[in-house]
PDB file of C-alpha atoms and ligand atoms in Angstrom:
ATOM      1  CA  UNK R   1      74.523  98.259  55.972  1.00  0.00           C
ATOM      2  CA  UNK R   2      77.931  97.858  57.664  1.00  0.00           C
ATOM      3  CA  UNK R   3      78.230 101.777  58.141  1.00  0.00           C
ATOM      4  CA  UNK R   4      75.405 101.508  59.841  1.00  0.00           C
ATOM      5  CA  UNK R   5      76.062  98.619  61.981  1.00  0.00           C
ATOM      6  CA  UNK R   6      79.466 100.451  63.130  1.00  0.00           C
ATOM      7  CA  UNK R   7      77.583 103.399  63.928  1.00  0.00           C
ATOM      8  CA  UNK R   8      75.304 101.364  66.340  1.00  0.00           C
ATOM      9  CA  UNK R   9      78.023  99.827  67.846  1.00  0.00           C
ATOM     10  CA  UNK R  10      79.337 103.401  68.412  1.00  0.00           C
ATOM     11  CA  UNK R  11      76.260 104.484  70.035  1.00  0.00           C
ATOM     12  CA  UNK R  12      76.186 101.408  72.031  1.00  0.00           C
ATOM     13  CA  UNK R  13      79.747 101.673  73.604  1.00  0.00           C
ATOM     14  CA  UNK R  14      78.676 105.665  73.925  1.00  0.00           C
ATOM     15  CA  UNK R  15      75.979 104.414  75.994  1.00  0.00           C
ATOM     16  CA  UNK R  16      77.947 102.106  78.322  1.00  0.00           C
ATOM     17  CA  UNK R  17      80.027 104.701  78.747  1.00  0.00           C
ATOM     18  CA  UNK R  18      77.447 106.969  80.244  1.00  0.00           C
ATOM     19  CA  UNK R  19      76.490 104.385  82.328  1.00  0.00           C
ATOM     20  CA  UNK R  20      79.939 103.576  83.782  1.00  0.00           C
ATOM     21  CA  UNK R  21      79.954 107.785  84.566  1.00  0.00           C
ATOM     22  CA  UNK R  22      76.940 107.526  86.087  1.00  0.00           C
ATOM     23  CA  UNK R  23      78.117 104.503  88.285  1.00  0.00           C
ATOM     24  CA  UNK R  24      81.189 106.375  89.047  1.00  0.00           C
ATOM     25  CA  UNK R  25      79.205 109.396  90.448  1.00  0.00           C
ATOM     26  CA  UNK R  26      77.089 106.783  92.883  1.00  0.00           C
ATOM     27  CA  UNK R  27      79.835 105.312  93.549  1.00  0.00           C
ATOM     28  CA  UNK R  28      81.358 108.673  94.789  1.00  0.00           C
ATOM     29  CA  UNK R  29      77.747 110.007  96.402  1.00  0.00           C
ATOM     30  CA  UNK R  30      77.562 106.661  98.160  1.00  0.00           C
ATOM     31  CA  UNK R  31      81.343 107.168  99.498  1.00  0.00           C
ATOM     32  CA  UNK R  32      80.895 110.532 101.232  1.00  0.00           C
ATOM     33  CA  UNK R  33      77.584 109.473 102.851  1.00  0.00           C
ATOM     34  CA  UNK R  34      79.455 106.540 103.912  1.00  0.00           C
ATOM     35  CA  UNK R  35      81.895 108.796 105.495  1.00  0.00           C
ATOM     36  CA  UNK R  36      79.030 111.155 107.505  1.00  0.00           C
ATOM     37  CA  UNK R  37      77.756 107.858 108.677  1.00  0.00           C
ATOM     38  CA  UNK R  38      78.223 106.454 111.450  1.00  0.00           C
ATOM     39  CA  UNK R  39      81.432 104.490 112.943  1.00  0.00           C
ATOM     40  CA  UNK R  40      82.078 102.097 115.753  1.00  0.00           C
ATOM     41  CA  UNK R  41      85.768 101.397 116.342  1.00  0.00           C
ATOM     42  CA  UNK R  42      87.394  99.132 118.786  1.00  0.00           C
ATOM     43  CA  UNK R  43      90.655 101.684 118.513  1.00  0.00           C
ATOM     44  CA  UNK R  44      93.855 100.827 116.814  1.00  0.00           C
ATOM     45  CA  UNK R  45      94.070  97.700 119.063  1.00  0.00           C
ATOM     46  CA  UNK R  46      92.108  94.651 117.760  1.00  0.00           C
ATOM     47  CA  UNK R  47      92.776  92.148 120.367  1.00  0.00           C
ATOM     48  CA  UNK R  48      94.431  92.012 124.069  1.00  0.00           C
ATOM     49  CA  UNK R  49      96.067  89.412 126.154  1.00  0.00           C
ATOM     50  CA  UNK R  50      95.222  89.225 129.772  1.00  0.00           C
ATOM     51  CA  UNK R  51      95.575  86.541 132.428  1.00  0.00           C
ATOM     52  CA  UNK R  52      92.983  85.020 134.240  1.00  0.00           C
ATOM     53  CA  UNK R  53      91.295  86.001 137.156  1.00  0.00           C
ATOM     54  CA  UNK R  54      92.209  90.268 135.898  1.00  0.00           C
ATOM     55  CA  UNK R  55      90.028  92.456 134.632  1.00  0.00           C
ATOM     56  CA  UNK R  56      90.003  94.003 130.913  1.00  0.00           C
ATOM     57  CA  UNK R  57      88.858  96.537 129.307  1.00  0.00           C
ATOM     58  CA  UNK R  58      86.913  96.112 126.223  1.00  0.00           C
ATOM     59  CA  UNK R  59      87.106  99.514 124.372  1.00  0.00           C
ATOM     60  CA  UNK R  60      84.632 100.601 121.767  1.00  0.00           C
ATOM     61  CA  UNK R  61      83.824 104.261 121.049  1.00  0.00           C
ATOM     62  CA  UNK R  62      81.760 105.961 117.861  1.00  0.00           C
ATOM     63  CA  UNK R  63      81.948 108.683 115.740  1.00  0.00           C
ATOM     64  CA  UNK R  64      78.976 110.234 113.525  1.00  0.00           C
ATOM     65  CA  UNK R  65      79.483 113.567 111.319  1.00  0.00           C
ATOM     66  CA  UNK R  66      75.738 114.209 111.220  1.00  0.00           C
ATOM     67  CA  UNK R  67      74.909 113.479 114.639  1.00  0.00           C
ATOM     68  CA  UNK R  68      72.911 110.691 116.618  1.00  0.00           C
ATOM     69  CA  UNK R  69      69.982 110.293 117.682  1.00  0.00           C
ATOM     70  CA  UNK R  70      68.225 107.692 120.086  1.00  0.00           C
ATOM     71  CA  UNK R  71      71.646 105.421 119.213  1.00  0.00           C
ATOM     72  CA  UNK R  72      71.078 101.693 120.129  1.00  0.00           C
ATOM     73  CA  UNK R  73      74.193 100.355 120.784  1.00  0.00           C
ATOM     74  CA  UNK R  74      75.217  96.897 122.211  1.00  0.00           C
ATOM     75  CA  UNK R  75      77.945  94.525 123.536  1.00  0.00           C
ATOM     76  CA  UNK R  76      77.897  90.527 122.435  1.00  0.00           C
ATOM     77  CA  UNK R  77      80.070  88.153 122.916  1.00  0.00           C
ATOM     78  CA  UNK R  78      80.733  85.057 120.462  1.00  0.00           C
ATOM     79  CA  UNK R  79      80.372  82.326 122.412  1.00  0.00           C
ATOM     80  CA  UNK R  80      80.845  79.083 120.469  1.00  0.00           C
ATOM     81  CA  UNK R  81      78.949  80.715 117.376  1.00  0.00           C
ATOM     82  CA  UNK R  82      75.897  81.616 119.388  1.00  0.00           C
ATOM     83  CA  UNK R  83      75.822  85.897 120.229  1.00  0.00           C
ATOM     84  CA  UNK R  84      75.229  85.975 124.152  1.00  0.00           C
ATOM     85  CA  UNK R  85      74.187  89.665 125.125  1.00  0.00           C
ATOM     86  CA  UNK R  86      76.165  91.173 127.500  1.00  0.00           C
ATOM     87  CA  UNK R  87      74.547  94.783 127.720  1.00  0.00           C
ATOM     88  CA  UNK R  88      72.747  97.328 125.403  1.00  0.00           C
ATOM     89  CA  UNK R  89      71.448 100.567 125.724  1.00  0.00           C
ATOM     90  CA  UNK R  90      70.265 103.620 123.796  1.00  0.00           C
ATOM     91  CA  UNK R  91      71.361 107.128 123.593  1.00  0.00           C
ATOM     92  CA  UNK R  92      68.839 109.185 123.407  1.00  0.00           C
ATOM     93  CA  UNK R  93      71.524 112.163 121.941  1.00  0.00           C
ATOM     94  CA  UNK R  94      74.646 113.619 122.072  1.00  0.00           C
ATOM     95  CA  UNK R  95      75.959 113.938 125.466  1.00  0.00           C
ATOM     96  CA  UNK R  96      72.906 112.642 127.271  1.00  0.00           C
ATOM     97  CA  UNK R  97      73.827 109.360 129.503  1.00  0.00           C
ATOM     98  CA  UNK R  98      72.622 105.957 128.494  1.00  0.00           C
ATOM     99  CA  UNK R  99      70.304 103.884 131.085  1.00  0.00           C
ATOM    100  CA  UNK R 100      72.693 100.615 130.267  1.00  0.00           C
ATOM    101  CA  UNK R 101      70.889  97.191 130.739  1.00  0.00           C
ATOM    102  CA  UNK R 102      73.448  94.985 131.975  1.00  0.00           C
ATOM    103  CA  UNK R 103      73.096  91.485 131.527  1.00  0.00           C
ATOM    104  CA  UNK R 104      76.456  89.875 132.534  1.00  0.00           C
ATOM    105  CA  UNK R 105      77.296  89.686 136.367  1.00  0.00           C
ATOM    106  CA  UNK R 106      81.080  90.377 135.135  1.00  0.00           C
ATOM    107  CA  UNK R 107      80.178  92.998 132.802  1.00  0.00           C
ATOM    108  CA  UNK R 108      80.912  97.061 134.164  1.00  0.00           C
ATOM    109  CA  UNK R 109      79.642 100.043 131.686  1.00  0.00           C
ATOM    110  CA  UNK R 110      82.155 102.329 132.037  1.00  0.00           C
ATOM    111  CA  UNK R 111      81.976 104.462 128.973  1.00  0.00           C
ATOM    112  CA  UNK R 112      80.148 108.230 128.736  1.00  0.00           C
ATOM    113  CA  UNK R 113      78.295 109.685 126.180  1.00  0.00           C
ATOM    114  CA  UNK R 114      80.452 113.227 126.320  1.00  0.00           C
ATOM    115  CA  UNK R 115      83.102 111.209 124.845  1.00  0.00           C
ATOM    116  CA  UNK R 116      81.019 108.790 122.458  1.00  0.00           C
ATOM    117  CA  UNK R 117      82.477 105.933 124.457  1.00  0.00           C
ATOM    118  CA  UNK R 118      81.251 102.907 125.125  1.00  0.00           C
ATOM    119  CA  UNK R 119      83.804 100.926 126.149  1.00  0.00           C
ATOM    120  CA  UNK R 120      82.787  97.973 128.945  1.00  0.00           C
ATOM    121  CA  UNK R 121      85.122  96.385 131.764  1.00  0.00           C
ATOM    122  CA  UNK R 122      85.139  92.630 132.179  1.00  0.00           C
ATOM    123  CA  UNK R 123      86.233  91.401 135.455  1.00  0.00           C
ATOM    124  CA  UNK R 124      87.260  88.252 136.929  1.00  0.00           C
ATOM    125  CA  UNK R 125      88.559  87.134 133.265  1.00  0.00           C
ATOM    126  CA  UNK R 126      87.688  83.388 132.912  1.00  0.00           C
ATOM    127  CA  UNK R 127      89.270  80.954 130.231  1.00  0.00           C
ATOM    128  CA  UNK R 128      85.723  80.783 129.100  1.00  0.00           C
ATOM    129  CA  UNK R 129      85.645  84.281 128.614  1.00  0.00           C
ATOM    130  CA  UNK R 130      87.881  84.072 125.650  1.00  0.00           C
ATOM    131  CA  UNK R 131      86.815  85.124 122.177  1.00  0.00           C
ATOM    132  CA  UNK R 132      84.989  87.653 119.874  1.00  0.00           C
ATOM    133  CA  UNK R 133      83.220  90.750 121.524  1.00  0.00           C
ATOM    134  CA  UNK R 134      81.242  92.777 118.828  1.00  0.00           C
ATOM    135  CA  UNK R 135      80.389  96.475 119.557  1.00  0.00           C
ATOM    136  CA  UNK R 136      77.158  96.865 117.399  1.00  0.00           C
ATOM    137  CA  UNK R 137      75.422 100.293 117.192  1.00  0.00           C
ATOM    138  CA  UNK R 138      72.377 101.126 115.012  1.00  0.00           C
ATOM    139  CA  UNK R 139      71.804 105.285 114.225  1.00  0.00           C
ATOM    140  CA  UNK R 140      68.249 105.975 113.270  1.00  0.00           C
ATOM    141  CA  UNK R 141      69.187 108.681 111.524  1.00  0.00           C
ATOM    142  CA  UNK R 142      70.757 106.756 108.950  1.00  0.00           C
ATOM    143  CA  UNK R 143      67.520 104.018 107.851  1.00  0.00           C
ATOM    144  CA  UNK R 144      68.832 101.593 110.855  1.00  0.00           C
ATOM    145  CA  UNK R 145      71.728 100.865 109.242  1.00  0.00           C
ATOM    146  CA  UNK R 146      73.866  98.258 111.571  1.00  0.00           C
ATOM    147  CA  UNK R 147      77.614  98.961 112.203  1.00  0.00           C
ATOM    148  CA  UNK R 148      79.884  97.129 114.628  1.00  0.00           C
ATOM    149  CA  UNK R 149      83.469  96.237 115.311  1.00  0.00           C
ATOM    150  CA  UNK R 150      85.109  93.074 116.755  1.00  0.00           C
ATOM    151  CA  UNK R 151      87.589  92.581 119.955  1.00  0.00           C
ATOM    152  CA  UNK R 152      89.186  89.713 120.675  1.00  0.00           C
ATOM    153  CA  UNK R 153      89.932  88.538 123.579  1.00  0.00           C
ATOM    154  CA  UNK R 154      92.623  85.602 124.457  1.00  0.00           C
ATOM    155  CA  UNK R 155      92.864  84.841 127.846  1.00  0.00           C
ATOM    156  CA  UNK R 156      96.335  83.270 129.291  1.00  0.00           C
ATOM    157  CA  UNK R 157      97.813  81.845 132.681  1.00  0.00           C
ATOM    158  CA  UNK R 158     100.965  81.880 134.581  1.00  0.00           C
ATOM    159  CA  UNK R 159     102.353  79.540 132.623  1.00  0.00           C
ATOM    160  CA  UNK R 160     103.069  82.569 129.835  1.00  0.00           C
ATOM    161  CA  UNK R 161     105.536  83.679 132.263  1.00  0.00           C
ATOM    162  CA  UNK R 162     107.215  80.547 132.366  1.00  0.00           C
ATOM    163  CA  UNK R 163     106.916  80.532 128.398  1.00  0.00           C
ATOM    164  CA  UNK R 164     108.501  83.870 128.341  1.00  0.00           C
ATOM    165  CA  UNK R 165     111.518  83.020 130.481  1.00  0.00           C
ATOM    166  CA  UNK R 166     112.290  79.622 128.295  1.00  0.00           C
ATOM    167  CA  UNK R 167     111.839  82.104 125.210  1.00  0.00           C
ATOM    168  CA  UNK R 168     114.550  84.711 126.978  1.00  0.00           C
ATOM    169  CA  UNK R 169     116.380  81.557 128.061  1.00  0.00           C
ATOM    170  CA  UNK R 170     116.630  80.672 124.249  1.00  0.00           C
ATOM    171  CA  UNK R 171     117.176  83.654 122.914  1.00  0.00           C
ATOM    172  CA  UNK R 172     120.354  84.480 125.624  1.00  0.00           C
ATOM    173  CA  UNK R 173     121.251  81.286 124.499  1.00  0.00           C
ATOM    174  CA  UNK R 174     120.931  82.232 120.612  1.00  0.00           C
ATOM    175  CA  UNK R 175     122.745  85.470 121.346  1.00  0.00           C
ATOM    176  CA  UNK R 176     125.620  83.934 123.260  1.00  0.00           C
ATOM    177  CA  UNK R 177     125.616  81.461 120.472  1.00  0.00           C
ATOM    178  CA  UNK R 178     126.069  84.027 117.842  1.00  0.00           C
ATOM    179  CA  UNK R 179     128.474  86.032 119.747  1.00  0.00           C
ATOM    180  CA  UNK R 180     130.944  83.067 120.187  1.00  0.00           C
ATOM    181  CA  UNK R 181     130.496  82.254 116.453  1.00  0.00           C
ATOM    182  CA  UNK R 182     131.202  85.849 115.854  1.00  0.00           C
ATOM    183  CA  UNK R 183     134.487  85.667 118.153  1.00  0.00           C
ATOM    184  CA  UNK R 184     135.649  82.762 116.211  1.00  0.00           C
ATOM    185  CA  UNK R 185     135.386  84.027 113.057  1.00  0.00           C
ATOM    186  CA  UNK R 186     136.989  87.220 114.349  1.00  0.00           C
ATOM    187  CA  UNK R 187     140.116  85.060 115.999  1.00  0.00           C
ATOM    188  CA  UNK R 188     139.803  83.596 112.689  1.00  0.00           C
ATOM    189  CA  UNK R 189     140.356  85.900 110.674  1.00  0.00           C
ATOM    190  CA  UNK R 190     142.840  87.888 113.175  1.00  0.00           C
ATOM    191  CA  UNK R 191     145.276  84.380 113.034  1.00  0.00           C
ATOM    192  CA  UNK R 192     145.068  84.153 109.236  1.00  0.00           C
ATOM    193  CA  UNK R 193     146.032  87.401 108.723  1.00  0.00           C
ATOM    194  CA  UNK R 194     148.526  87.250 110.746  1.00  0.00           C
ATOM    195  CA  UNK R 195     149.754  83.657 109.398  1.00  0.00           C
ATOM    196  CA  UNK R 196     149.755  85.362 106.242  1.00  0.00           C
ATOM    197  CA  UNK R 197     152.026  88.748 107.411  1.00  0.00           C
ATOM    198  CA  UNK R 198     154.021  85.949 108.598  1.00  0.00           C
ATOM    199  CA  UNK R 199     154.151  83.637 105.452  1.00  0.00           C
ATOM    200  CA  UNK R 200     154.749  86.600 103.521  1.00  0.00           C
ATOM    201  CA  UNK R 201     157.888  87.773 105.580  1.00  0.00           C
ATOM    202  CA  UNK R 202     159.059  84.451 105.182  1.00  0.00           C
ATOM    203  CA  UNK R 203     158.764  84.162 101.621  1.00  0.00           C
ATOM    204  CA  UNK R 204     160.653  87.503 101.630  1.00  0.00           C
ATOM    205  CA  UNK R 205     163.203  85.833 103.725  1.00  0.00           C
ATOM    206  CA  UNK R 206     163.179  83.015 101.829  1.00  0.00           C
ATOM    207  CA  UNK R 207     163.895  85.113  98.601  1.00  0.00           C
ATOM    208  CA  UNK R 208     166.024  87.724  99.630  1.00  0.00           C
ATOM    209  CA  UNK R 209     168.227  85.732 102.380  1.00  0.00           C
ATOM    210  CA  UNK R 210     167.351  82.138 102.414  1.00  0.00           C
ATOM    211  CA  UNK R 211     169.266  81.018 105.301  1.00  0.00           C
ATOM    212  CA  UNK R 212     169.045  83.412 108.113  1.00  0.00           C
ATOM    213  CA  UNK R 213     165.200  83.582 108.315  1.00  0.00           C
ATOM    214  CA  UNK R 214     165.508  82.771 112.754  1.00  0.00           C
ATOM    215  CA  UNK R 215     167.707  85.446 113.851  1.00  0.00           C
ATOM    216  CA  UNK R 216     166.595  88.271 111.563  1.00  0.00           C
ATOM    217  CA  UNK R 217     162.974  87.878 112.589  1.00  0.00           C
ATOM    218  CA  UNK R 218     164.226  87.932 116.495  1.00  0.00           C
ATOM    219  CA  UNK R 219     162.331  85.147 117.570  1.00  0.00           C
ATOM    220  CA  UNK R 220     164.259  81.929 117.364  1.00  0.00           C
ATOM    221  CA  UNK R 221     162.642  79.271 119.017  1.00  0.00           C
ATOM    222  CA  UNK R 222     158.788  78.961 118.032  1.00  0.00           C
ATOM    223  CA  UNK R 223     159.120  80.330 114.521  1.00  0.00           C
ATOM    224  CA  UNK R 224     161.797  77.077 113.605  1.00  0.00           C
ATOM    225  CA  UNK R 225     159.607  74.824 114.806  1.00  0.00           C
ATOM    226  CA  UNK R 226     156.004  76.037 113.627  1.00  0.00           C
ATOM    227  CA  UNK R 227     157.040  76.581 110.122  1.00  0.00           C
ATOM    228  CA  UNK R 228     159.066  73.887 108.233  1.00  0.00           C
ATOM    229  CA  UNK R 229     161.520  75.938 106.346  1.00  0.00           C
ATOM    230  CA  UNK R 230     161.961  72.919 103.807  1.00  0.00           C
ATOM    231  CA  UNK R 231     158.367  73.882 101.315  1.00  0.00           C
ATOM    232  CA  UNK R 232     159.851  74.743  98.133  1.00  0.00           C
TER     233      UNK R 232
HETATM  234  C1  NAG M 301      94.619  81.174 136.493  1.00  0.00           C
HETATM  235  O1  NAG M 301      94.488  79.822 136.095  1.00  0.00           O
HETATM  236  C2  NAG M 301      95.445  78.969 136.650  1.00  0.00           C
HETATM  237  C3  NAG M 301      95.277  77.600 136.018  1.00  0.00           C
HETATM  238  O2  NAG M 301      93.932  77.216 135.998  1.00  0.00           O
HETATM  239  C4  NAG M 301      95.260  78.939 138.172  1.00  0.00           C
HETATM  240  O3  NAG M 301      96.231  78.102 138.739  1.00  0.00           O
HETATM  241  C5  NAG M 301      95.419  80.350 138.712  1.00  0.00           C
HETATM  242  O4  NAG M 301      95.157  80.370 140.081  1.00  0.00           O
HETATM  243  C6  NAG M 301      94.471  81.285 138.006  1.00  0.00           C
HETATM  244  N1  NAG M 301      94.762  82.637 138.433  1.00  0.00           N
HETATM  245  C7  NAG M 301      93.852  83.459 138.866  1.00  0.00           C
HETATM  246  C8  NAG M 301      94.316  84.802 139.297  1.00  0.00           C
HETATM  247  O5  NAG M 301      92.678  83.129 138.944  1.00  0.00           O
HETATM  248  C1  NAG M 302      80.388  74.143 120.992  1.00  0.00           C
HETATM  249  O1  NAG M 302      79.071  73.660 121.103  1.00  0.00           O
HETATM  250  C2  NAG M 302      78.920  72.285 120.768  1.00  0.00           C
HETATM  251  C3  NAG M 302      77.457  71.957 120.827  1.00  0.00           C
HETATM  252  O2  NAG M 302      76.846  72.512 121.942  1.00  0.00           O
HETATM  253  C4  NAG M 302      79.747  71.446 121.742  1.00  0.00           C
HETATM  254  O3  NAG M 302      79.663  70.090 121.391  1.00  0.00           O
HETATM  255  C5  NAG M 302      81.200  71.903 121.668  1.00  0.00           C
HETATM  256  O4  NAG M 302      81.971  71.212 122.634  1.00  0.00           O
HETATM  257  C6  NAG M 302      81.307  73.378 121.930  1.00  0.00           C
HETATM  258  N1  NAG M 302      82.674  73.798 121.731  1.00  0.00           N
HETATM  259  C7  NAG M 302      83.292  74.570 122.597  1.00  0.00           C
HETATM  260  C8  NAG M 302      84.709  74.942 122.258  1.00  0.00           C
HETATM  261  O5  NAG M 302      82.777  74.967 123.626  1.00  0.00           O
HETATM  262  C1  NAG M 303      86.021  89.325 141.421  1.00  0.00           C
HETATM  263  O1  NAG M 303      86.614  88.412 142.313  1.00  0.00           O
HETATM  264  C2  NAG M 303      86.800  88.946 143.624  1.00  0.00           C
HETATM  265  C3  NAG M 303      87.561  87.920 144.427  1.00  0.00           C
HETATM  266  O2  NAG M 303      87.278  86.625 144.027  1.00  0.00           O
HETATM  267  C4  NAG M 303      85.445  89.292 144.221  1.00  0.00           C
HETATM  268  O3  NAG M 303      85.620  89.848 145.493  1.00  0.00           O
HETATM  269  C5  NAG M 303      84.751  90.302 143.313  1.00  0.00           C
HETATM  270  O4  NAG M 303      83.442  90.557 143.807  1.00  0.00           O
HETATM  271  C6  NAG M 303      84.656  89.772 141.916  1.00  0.00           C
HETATM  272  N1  NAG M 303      84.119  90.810 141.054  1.00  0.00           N
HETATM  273  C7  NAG M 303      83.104  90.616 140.226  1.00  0.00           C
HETATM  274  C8  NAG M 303      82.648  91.795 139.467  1.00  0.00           C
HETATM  275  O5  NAG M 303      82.579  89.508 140.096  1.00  0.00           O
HETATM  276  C1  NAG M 304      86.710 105.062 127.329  1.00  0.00           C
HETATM  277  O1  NAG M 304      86.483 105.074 128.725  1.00  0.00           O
HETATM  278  C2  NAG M 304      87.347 104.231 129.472  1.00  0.00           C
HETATM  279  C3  NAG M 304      86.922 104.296 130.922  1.00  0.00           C
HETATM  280  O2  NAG M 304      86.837 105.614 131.372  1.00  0.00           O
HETATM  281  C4  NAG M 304      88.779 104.666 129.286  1.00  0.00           C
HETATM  282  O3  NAG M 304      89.650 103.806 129.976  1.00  0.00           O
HETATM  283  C5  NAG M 304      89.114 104.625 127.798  1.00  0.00           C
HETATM  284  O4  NAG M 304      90.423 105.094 127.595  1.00  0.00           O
HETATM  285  C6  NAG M 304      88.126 105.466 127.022  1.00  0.00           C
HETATM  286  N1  NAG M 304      88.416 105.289 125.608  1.00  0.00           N
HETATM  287  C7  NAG M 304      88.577 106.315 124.784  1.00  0.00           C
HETATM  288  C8  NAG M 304      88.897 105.991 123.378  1.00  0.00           C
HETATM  289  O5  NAG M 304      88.469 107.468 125.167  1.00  0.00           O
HETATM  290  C1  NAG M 305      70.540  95.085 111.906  1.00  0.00           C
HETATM  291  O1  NAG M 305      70.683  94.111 112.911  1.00  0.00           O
HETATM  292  C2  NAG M 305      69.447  93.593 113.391  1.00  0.00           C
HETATM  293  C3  NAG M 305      69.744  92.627 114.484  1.00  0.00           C
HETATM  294  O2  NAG M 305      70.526  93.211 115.457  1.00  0.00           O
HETATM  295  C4  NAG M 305      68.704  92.916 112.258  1.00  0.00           C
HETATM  296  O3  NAG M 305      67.460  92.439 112.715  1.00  0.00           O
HETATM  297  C5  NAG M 305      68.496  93.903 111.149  1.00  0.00           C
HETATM  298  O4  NAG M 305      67.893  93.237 110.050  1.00  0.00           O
HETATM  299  C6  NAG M 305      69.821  94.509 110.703  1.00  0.00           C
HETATM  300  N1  NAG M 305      69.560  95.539 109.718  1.00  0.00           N
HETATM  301  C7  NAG M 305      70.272  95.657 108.595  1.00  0.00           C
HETATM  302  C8  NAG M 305      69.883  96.771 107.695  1.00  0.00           C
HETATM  303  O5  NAG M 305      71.151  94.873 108.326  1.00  0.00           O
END
């Protein structure tokens, strides 16, 4: 009876095991058709400053390893957690231009198809125009499956300038700061080891010819009155 009960157990944990391989191998399948899929990517860049009243570019390009077909692709913009449109389009293959519906007065398409970019210029940058822009494309090739990457985009005034100067202000300051601190502790260390050279030749003195410390050192005035000879 317990033999037996091992033995199931056995067969049991032989079981799970198969089914952990067999996970592992989907796992795997599923990872390489991930990687023939398609990608959007905003580039290495995630997010850009500009100032107001400039425009930006809002880069976006994709890559597919088994090719596109009729690729919808679109630009949004987060605006307070609602998605406002800005343009969308579809490429009806590789290297064929996209009739882009435009949908923002700001909004320029300025990507091409020959280079799978499409990248968008905003211009006339508002403060309002701050926030998330999501690239979204859609392959048909691959069941409709969505992909899309975000941009973000802060928006700043003169008054960064400004900001910058205080900050280079501060730091000159810091630096000068650290340099004097660094000069004193330099001095510092220059006097006491001097002091000492000097203690020590008058300990010598002391020891070897207690009395005529001032002339044999050759400096008669200063030394006399800086260091009381009466310590011991
Ligand atoms: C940017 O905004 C500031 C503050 O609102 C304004 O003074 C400035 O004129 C704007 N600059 C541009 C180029 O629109
Ligand atoms: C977001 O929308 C809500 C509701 O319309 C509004 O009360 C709020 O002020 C908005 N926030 C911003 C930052 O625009
Ligand atoms: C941007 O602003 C300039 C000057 O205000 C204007 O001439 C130009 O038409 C604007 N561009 C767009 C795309 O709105
Ligand atoms: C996409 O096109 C724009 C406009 O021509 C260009 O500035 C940008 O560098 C391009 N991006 C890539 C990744 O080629
Ligand atoms: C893809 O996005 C669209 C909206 O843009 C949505 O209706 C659809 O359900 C999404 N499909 C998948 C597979 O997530």
């Amino acid at each position: 009876m317990e033999l037996q009960g091992r033995k199931s157990f056995l067969h049991r944990c032989a079981k799970s095991g198969d089914v952990v391989h067999a996970g592992l191998v989907i796992t795997l399948l599923v990872g390489v058709w991930y990687s023939q899929a398609l990608e959007v990517s905003t580039g290495k860049v995630h997010f850009i400053e500009v100032m107001n009243g400039s425009s930006v570019l809002l880069p976006c390009t994709y890559a597919s390893c088994i090719g596109i077909k009729n690729l919808y692709f679109s630009w949004q913009f987060k605006d307070n957690g609602t998605l406002i449109k800005l343009c969308e389009a579809v490429i009806p293959g590789e290297g064929i231009e996209p009739n882009v519906k435009i949908y923002h007065e700001r909004v320029e398409f300025v990507g091409t198809s020959k280079k799978s970019n499409i990248s968008i210029l905003l211009h006339n940058v508002t403060f309002e125009d701050q926030g998330e822009y999501i690239c979204f494309a859609r392959n048909p090739k691959e069941k409709d499956r969505n992909h899309s990457a975000v941009f973000t985009l802060y928006v700043v005034d003169e008054l960064r300038v400004v900001d910058n100067t205080l900050t280079l202000i501060i730091v000159s300051v810091l630096g000068g700061v650290i340099g004097l601190i660094i000069l004193i502790m330099v001095v510092k260390a220059v006097v006491i080891a001097v002091l000492n050279r000097v203690q020590e030749k008058n300990k010598e003195c002391l020891v070897s010819s207690s009395g005529n410390d001032n002339t044999e050192n050759g400096l008669p005035g200063s030394k006399a009155d800086s260091k009381p000879t009466p310590k011991a």
